[in-house]
Structures are given as C-alpha cells and as structure tokens.
PDB file of C-alpha atoms and ligand atoms in Angstrom:
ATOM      1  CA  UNK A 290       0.000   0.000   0.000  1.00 97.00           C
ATOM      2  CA  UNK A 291       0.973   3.432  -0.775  1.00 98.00           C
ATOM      3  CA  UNK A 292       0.711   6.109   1.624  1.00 98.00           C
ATOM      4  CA  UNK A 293       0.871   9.663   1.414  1.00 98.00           C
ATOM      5  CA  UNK A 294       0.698  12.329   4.056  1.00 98.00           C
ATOM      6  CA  UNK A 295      -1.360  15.184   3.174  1.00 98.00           C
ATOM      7  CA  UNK A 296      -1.799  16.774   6.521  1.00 98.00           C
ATOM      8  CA  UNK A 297      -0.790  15.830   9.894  1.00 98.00           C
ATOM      9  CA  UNK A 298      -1.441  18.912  12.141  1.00 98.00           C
ATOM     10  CA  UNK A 299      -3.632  19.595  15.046  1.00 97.00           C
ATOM     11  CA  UNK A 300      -4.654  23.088  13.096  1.00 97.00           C
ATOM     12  CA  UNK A 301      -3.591  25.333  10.363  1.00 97.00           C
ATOM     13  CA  UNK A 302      -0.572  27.652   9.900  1.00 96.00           C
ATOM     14  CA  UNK A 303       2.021  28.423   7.177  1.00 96.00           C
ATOM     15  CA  UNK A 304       3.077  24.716   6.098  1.00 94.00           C
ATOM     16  CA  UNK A 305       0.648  23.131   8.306  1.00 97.00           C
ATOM     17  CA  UNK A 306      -2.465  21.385   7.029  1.00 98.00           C
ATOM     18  CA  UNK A 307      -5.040  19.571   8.925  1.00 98.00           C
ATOM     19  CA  UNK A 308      -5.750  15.656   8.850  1.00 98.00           C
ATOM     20  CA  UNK A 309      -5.435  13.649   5.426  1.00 98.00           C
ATOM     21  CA  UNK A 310      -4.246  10.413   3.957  1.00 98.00           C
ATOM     22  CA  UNK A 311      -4.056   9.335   0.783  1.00 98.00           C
ATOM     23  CA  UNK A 312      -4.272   5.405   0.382  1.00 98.00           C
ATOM     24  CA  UNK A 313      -2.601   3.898  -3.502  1.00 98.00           C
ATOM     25  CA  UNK A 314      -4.344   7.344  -4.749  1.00 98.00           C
ATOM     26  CA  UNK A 315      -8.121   6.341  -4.633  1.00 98.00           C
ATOM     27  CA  UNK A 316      -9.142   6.144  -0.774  1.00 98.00           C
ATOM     28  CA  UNK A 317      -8.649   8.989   1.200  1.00 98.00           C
ATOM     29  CA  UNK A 318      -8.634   8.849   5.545  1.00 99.00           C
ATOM     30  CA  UNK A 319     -10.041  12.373   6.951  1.00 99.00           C
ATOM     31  CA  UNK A 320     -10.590  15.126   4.684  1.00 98.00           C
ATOM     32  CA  UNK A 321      -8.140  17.906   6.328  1.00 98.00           C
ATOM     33  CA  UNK A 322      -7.187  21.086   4.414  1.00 98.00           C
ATOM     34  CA  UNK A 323      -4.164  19.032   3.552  1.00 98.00           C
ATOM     35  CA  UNK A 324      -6.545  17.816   0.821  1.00 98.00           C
ATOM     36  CA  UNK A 325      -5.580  20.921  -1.093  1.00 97.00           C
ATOM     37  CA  UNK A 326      -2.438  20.129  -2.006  1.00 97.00           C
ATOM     38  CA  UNK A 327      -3.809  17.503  -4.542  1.00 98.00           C
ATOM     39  CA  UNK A 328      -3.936  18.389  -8.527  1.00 98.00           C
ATOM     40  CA  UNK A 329      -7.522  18.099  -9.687  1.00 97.00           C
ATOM     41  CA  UNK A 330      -6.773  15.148 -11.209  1.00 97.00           C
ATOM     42  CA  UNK A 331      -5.505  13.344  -7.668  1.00 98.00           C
ATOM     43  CA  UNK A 332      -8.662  14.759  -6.436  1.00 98.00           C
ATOM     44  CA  UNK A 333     -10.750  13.164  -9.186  1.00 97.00           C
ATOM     45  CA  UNK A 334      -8.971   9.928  -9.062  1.00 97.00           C
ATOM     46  CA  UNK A 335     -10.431   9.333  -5.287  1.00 98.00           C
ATOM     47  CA  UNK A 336     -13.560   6.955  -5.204  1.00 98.00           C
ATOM     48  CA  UNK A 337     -13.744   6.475  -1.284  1.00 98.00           C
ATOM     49  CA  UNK A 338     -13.392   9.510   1.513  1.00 98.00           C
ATOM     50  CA  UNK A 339     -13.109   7.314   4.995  1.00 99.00           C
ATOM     51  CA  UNK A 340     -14.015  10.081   7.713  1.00 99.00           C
ATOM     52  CA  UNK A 341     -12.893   9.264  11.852  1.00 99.00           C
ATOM     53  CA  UNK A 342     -15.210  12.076  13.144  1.00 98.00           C
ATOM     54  CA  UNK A 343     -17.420  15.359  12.834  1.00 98.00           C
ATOM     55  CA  UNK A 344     -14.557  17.888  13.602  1.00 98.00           C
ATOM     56  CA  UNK A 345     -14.461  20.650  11.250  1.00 98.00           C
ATOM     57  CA  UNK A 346     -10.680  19.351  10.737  1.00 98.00           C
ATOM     58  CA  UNK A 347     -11.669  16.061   9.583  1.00 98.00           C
ATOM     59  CA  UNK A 348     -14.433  17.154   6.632  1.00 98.00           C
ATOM     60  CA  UNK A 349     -13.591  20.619   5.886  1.00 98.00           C
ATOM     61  CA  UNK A 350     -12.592  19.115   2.201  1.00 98.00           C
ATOM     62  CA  UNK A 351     -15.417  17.181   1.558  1.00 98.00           C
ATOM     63  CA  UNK A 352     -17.635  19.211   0.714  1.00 98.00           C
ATOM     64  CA  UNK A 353     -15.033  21.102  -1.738  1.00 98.00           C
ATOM     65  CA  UNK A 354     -14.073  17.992  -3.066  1.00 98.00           C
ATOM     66  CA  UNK A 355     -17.238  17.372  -4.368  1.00 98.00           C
ATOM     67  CA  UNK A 356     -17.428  20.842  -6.253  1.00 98.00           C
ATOM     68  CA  UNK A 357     -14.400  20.935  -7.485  1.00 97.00           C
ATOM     69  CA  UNK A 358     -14.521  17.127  -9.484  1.00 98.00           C
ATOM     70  CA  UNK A 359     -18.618  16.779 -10.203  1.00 97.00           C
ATOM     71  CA  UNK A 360     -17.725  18.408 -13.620  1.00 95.00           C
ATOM     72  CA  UNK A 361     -14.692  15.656 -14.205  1.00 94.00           C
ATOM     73  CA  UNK A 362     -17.110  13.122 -13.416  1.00 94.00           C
ATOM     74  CA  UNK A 363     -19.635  14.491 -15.152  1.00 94.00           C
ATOM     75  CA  UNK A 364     -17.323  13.695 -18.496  1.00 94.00           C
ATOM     76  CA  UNK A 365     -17.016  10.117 -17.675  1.00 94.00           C
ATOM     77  CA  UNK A 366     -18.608   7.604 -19.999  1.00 94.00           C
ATOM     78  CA  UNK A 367     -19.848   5.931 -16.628  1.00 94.00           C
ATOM     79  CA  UNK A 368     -20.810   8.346 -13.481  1.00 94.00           C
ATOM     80  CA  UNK A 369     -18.653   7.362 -10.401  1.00 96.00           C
ATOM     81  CA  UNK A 370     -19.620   8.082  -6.690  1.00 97.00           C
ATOM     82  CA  UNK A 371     -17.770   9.676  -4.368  1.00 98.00           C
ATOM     83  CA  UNK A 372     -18.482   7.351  -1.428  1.00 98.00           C
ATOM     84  CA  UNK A 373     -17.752   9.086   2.200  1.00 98.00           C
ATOM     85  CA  UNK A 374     -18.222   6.281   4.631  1.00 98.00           C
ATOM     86  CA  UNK A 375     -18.391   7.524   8.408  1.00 98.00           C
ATOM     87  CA  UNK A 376     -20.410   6.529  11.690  1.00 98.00           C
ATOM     88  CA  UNK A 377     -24.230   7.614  11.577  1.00 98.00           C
ATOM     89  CA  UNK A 378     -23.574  10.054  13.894  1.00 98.00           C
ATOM     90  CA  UNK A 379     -21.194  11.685  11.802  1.00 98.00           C
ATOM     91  CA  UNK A 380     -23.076  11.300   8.330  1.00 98.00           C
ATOM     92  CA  UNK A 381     -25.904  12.702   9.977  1.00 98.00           C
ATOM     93  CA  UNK A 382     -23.676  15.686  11.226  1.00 98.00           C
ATOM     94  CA  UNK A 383     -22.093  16.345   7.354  1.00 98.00           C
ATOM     95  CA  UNK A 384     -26.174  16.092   6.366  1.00 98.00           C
ATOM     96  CA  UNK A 385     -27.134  18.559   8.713  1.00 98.00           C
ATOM     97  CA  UNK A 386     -24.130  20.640   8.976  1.00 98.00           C
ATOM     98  CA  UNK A 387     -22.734  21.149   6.227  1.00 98.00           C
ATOM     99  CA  UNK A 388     -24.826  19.918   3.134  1.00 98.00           C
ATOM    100  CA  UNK A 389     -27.665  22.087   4.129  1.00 98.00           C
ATOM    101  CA  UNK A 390     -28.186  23.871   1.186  1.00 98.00           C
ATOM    102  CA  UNK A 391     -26.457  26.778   3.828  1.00 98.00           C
ATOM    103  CA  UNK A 392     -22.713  26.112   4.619  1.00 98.00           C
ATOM    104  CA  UNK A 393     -22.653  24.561   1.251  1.00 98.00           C
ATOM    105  CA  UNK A 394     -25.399  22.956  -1.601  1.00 98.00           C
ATOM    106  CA  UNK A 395     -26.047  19.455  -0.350  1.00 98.00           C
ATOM    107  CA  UNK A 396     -24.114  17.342  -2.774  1.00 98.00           C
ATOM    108  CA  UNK A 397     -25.732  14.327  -1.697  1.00 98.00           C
ATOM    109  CA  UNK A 398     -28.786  15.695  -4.203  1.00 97.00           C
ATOM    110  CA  UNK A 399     -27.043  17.354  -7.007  1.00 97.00           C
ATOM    111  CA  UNK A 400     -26.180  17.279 -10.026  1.00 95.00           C
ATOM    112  CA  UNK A 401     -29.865  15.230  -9.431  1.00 95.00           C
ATOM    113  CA  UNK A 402     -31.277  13.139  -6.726  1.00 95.00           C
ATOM    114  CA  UNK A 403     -31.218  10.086  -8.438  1.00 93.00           C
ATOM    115  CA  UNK A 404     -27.424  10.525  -9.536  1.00 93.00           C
ATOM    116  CA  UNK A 405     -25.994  12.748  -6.726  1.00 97.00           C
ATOM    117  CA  UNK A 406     -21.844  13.018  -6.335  1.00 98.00           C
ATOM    118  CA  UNK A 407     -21.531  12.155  -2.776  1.00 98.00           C
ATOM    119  CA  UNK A 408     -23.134   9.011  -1.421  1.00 98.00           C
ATOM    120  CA  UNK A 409     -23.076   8.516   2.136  1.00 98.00           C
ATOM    121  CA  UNK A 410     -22.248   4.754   3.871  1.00 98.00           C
ATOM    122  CA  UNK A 411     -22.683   4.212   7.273  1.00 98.00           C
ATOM    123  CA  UNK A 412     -19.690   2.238   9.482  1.00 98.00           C
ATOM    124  CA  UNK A 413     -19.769   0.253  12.350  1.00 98.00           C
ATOM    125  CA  UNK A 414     -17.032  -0.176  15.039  1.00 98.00           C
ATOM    126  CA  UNK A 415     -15.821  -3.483  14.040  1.00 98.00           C
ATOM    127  CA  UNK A 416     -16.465  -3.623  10.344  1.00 98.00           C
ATOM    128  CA  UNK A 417     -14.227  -4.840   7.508  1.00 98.00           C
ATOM    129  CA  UNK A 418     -14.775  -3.326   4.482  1.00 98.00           C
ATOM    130  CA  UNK A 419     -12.812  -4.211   1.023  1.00 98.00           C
ATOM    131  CA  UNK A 420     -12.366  -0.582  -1.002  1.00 98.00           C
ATOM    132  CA  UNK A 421     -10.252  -0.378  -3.939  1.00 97.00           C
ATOM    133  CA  UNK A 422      -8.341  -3.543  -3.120  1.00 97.00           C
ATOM    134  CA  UNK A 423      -7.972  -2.340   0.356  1.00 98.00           C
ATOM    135  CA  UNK A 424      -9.033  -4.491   3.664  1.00 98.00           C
ATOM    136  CA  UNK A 425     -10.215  -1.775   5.877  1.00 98.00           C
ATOM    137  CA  UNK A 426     -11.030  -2.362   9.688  1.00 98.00           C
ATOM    138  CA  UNK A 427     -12.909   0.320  11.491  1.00 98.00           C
ATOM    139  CA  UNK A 428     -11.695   1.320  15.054  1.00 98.00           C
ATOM    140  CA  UNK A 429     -12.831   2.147  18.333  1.00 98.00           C
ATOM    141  CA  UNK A 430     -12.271   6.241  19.271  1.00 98.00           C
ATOM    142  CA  UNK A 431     -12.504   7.752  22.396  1.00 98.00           C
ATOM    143  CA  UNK A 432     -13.312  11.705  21.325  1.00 98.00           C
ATOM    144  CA  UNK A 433     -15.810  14.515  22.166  1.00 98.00           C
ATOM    145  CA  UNK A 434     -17.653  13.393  19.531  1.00 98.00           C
ATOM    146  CA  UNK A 435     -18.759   9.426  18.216  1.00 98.00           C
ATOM    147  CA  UNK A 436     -15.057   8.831  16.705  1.00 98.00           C
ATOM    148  CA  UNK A 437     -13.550   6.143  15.075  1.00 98.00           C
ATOM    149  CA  UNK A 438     -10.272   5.042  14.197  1.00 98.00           C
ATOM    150  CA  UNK A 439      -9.087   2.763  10.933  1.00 98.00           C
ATOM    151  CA  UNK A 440      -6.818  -0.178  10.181  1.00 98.00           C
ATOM    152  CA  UNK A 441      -5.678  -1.436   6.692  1.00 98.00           C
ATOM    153  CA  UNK A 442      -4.044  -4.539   6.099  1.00 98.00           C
ATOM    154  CA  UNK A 443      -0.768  -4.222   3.967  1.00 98.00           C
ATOM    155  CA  UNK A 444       1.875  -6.326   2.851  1.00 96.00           C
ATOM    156  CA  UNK A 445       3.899  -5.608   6.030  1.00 95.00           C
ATOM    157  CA  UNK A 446       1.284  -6.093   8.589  1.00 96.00           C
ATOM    158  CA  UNK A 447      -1.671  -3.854   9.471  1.00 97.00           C
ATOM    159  CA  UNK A 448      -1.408   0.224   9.194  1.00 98.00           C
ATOM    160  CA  UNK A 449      -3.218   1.871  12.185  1.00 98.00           C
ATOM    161  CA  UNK A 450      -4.657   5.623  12.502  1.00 98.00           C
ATOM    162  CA  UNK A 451      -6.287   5.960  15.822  1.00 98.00           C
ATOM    163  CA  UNK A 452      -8.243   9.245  14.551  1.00 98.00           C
ATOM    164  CA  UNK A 453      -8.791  11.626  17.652  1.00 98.00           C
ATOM    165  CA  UNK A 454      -8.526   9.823  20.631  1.00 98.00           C
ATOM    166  CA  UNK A 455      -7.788   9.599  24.503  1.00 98.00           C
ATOM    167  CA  UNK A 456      -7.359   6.849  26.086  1.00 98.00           C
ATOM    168  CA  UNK A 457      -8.617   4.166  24.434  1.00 98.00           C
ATOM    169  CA  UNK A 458      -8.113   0.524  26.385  1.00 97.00           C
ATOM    170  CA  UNK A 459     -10.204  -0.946  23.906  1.00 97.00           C
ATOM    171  CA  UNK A 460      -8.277  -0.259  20.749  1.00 97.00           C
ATOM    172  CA  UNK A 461      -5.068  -2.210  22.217  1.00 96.00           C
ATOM    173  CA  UNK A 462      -7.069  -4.988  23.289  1.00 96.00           C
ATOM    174  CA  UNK A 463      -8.104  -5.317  19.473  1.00 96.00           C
ATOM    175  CA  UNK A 464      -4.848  -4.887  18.382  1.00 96.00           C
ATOM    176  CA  UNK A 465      -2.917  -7.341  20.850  1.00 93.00           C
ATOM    177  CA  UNK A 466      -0.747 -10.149  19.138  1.00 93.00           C
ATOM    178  CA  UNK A 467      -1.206  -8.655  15.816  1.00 95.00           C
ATOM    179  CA  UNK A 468       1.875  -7.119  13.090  1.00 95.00           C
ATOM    180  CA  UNK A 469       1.345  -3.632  13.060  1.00 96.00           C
ATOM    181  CA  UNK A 470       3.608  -1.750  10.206  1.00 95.00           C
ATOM    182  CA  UNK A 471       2.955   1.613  11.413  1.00 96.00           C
ATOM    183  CA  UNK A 472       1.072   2.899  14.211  1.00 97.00           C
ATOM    184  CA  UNK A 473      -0.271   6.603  13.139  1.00 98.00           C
ATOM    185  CA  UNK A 474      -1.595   7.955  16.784  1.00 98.00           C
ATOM    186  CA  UNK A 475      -2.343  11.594  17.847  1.00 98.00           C
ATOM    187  CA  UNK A 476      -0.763  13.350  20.368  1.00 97.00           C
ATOM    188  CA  UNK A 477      -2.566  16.713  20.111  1.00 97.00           C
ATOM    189  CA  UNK A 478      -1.073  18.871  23.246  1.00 97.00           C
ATOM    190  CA  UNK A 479       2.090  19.216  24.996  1.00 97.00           C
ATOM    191  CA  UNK A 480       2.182  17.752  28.646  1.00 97.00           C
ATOM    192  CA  UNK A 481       1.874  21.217  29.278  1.00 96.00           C
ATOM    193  CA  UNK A 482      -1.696  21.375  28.626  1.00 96.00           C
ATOM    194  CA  UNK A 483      -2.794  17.890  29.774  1.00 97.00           C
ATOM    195  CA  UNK A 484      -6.136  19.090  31.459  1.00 97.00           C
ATOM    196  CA  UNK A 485      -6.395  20.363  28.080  1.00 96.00           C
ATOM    197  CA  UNK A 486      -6.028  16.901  26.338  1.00 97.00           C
ATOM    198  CA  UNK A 487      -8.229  15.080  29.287  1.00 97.00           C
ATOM    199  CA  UNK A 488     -11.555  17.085  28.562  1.00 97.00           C
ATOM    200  CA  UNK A 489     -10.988  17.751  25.054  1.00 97.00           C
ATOM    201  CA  UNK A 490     -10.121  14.136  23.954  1.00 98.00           C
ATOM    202  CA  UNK A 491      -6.934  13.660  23.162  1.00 98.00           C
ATOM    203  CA  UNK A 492      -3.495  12.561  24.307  1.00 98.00           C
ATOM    204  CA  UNK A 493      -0.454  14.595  25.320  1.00 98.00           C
ATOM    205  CA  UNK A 494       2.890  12.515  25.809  1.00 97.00           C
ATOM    206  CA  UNK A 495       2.579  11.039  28.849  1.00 96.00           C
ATOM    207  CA  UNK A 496      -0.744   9.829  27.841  1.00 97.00           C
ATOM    208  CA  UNK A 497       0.639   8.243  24.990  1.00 97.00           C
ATOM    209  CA  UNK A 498       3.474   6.552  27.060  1.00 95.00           C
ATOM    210  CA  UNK A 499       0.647   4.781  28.994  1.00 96.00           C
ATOM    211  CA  UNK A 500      -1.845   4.068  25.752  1.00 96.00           C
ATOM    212  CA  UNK A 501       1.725   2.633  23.932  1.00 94.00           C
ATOM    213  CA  UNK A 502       2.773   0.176  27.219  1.00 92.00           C
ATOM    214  CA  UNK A 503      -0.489  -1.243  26.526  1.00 93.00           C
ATOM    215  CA  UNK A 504       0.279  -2.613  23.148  1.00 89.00           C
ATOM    216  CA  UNK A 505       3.651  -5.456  23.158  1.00 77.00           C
ATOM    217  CA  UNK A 506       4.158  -5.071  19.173  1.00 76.00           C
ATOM    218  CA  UNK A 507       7.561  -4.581  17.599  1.00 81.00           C
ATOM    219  CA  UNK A 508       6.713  -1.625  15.565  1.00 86.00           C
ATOM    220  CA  UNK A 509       7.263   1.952  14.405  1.00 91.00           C
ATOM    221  CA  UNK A 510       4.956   4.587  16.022  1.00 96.00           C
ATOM    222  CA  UNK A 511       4.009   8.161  13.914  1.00 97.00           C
ATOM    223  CA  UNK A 512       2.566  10.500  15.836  1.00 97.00           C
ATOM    224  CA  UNK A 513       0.085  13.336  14.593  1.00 98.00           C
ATOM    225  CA  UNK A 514      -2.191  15.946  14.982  1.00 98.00           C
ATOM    226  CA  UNK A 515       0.165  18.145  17.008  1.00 97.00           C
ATOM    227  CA  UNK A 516      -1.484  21.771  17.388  1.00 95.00           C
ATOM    228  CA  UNK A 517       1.201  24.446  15.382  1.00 95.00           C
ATOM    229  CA  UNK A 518       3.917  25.590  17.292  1.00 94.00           C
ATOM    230  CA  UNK A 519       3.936  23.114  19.726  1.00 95.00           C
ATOM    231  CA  UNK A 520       5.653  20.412  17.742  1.00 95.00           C
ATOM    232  CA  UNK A 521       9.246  21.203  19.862  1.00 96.00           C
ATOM    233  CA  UNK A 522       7.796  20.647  22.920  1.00 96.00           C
ATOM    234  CA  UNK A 523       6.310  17.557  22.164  1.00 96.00           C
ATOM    235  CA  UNK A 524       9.374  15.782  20.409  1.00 95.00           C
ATOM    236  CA  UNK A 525      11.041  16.877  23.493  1.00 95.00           C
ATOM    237  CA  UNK A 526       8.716  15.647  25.805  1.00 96.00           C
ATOM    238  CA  UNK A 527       8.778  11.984  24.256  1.00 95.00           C
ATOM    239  CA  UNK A 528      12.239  12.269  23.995  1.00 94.00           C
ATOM    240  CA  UNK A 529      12.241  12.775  27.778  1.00 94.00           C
ATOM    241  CA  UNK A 530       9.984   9.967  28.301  1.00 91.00           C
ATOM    242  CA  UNK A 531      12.542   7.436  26.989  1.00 87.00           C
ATOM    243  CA  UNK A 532      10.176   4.929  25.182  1.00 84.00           C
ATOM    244  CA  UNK A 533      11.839   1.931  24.319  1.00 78.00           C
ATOM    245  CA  UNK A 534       9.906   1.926  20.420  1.00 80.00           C
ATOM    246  CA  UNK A 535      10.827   4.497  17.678  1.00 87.00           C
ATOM    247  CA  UNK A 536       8.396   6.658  18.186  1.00 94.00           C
ATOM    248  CA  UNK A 537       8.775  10.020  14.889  1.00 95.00           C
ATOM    249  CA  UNK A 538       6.421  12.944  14.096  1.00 96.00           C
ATOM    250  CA  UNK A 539       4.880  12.434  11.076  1.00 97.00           C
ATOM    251  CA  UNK A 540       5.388  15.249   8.217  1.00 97.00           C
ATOM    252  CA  UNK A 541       3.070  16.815   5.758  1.00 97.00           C
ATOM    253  CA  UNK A 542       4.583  15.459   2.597  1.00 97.00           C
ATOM    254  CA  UNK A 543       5.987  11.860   3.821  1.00 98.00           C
ATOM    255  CA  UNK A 544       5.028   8.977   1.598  1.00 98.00           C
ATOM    256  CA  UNK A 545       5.356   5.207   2.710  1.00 98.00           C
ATOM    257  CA  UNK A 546       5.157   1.805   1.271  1.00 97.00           C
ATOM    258  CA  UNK A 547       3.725  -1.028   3.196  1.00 96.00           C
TER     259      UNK A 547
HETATM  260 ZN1  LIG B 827     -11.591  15.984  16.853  1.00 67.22          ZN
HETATM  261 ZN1  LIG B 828      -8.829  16.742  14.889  1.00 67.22          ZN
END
C-alpha cells in the first residue's frame, strides 16, 4: 500500500495542514485542508473519503471535493460516486451541517437526486470493508464526539490511525498479538496542557506513554495531529519519556510503502 501524508497537524498555519491520507491514490482517511495540495486530477482519481469524526478538521474538504470534481465526473462515460463512509452520527452531522443547502449545496442531491456526487455509507465499530483492493477495519475512538479510528491490512502487517482519541483501552485490546507496520496515533497537546487533552479528547505525551505500554508489538509509532507551534515541545517531551519503540512525528509530505 501506498501512503501519502497530506496533513498531519492539530490546526492550520504556514506549512501546516489539517488531517489527510491518501491510500494507492483512490481512498482517502479524513478530509483535512491538507486535501488541497492535490492536482484536480488526484482529487478526481479518489472513489472512497473514509471520515474518523465530525470535527471541522476532519471534513472541511469534503464538501469542496465534491465541487471541485462533479464536472470531471460528469465527463465520464460511466458516473462514479464519491463514497464518504463515516459513523451515523457523523453522516448525519455532514447532512445537517454542512450539506444544508447553507454552509454549502447538499451534494448528496445534485447534479440530481437520483445521480448525486456524494453518497453517504454508514460504518460500524468493528467492520471490515474491502475498497479499492484495500481491507479496511474500522476502530474504536474515544473523542468529544462518536469517533472512530481505521486499520488497513498491507503487505507488512496492518497500518493503524487511531483518529482523535484519549485513552482508548479498547483499541489495544483489538490490536494485541497482531503485526502492526505503522502505528499513526495523535498526540494533540504538549504535557503542558494535559487538562487540556483530558476534557478535550486527546493525548499529550505522557498519555501516549501509557496508551503505547499497553500494546507489546515490535513496531514503528508516527505520531500526529500536534497543534502548530507546539511540535518542539512535544518531540522533546517523548524524547524525555525514553520509550523503548521508535516513536517520529509524522510530516506533511511523507510517503510510505507497506
Ligand atoms: Zn476531533
Ligand atoms: Zn482533529
């Protein structure tokens, strides 16, 4: 599998886009502003949007997306979806939020009812779907919000994005005894602003030293979602922490093969 790193941060700034990966160019995870980086053709090529949450970091590009390849699809000889599978909570939030025929035009009607761009597809913790050649697992979250995380089985075990999360006991009970090629995990705040991370659902790095010793796999750890300008303190935080896995900051632009 081929991944690419669109966005990675906890928030926007100069060189800092919000949540997005692209999986072997047709299934994207989270729909940051990181999406904008993509040609109009990369956008068109995507057939799948997988979404973790409701947070305006997560779907911000989704309904742009839609606008900006309906008239690309609109050339093809056979009209393809764009299918955004989430939780029902979170479809229903997108429906009511932000294709409301307010925010933006609901996309999910348009060009016509009967052969609208975006088709919505509800997940279930637990589920295995197959998109685009892709085994797809979806994950327990523990956020503000229903939240889920995703894994996809690759050649070199299973790639895991824990979406927005605290502590989440359940996730490394699911994942015990298996291969794990790259753990993708958030660490939003610095350990400076853990009352932050505890109400607002998220880790800071001595969270994620406790979430990590839960899970005995031999295997690389990214972490994202670090708000801008805090990215220093938090390297140097896990640093200090002394983990005995590699544990990197992902980067807007990185690109992996699994
Ligand atoms: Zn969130
Ligand atoms: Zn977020």
């Amino acid at each position: 599998m081929d991944l690419r790193v669109l966005g990675c941060s906890g928030s926007i700034a100069k060189d800092s886009r919000t949540t997005s990966f692209l999986l072997d160019d047709r299934v994207l995870v989270d729909a940051g502003t990181g999406v904008g980086d993509l040609s109009l053709d990369e956008l068109a090529a995507i057939d799948h949007i997988l979404v973790s949450h409701s947070h305006l970091d997560h779907v911000l590009g989704i309904p742009l997306i839609a606008d900006s390849i309906l008239r690309r699809r609109l050339e093809e000889p056979v009209f393809r979806t764009l299918q955004v599978h989430a939780l029902p909570a979170t479809l229903e939030a997108l429906r009511r939020h932000l294709f409301n025929d307010v925010i933006w035009p609901d996309f999910t009607r348009l060009p016509s009812p009967q052969r609208a761009i975006v088709q919505l597809q509800p997940l279930a913790v637990g589920q295995h779907l197959q998109l685009a050649g892709l085994d797809i697992e979806v994950l327990p979250a523990r956020h503000t919000v229903p939240a889920c995380g995703f894994a996809v089985q690759t050649a070199s075990g299973w790639w895991v994005y824990t979406g927005d999360t605290g502590p989440n006991a359940e996730l490394w009970q699911r994942l015990r005894g298996r291969r794990i090629a790259q753990l993708v995990i958030e660490t939003a705040f610095s350990d400076d602003e853990h009352a932050l991370a505890e109400v607002s659902g998220h880790l800071c790095p001595s969270m994620l030293a406790a979430e990590l010793a839960q899970l005995d796999a031999d295997m690389r750890t990214a972490i994202t979602h670090v708000k801008p300008g805090e990215m220093a303190a938090v390297t140097g935080q896990i640093a200090a922490l002394g983990m005995d896995l590699p544990v990197f900051p992902l980067a807007r632009g990185d690109r992996f093969r699994f």
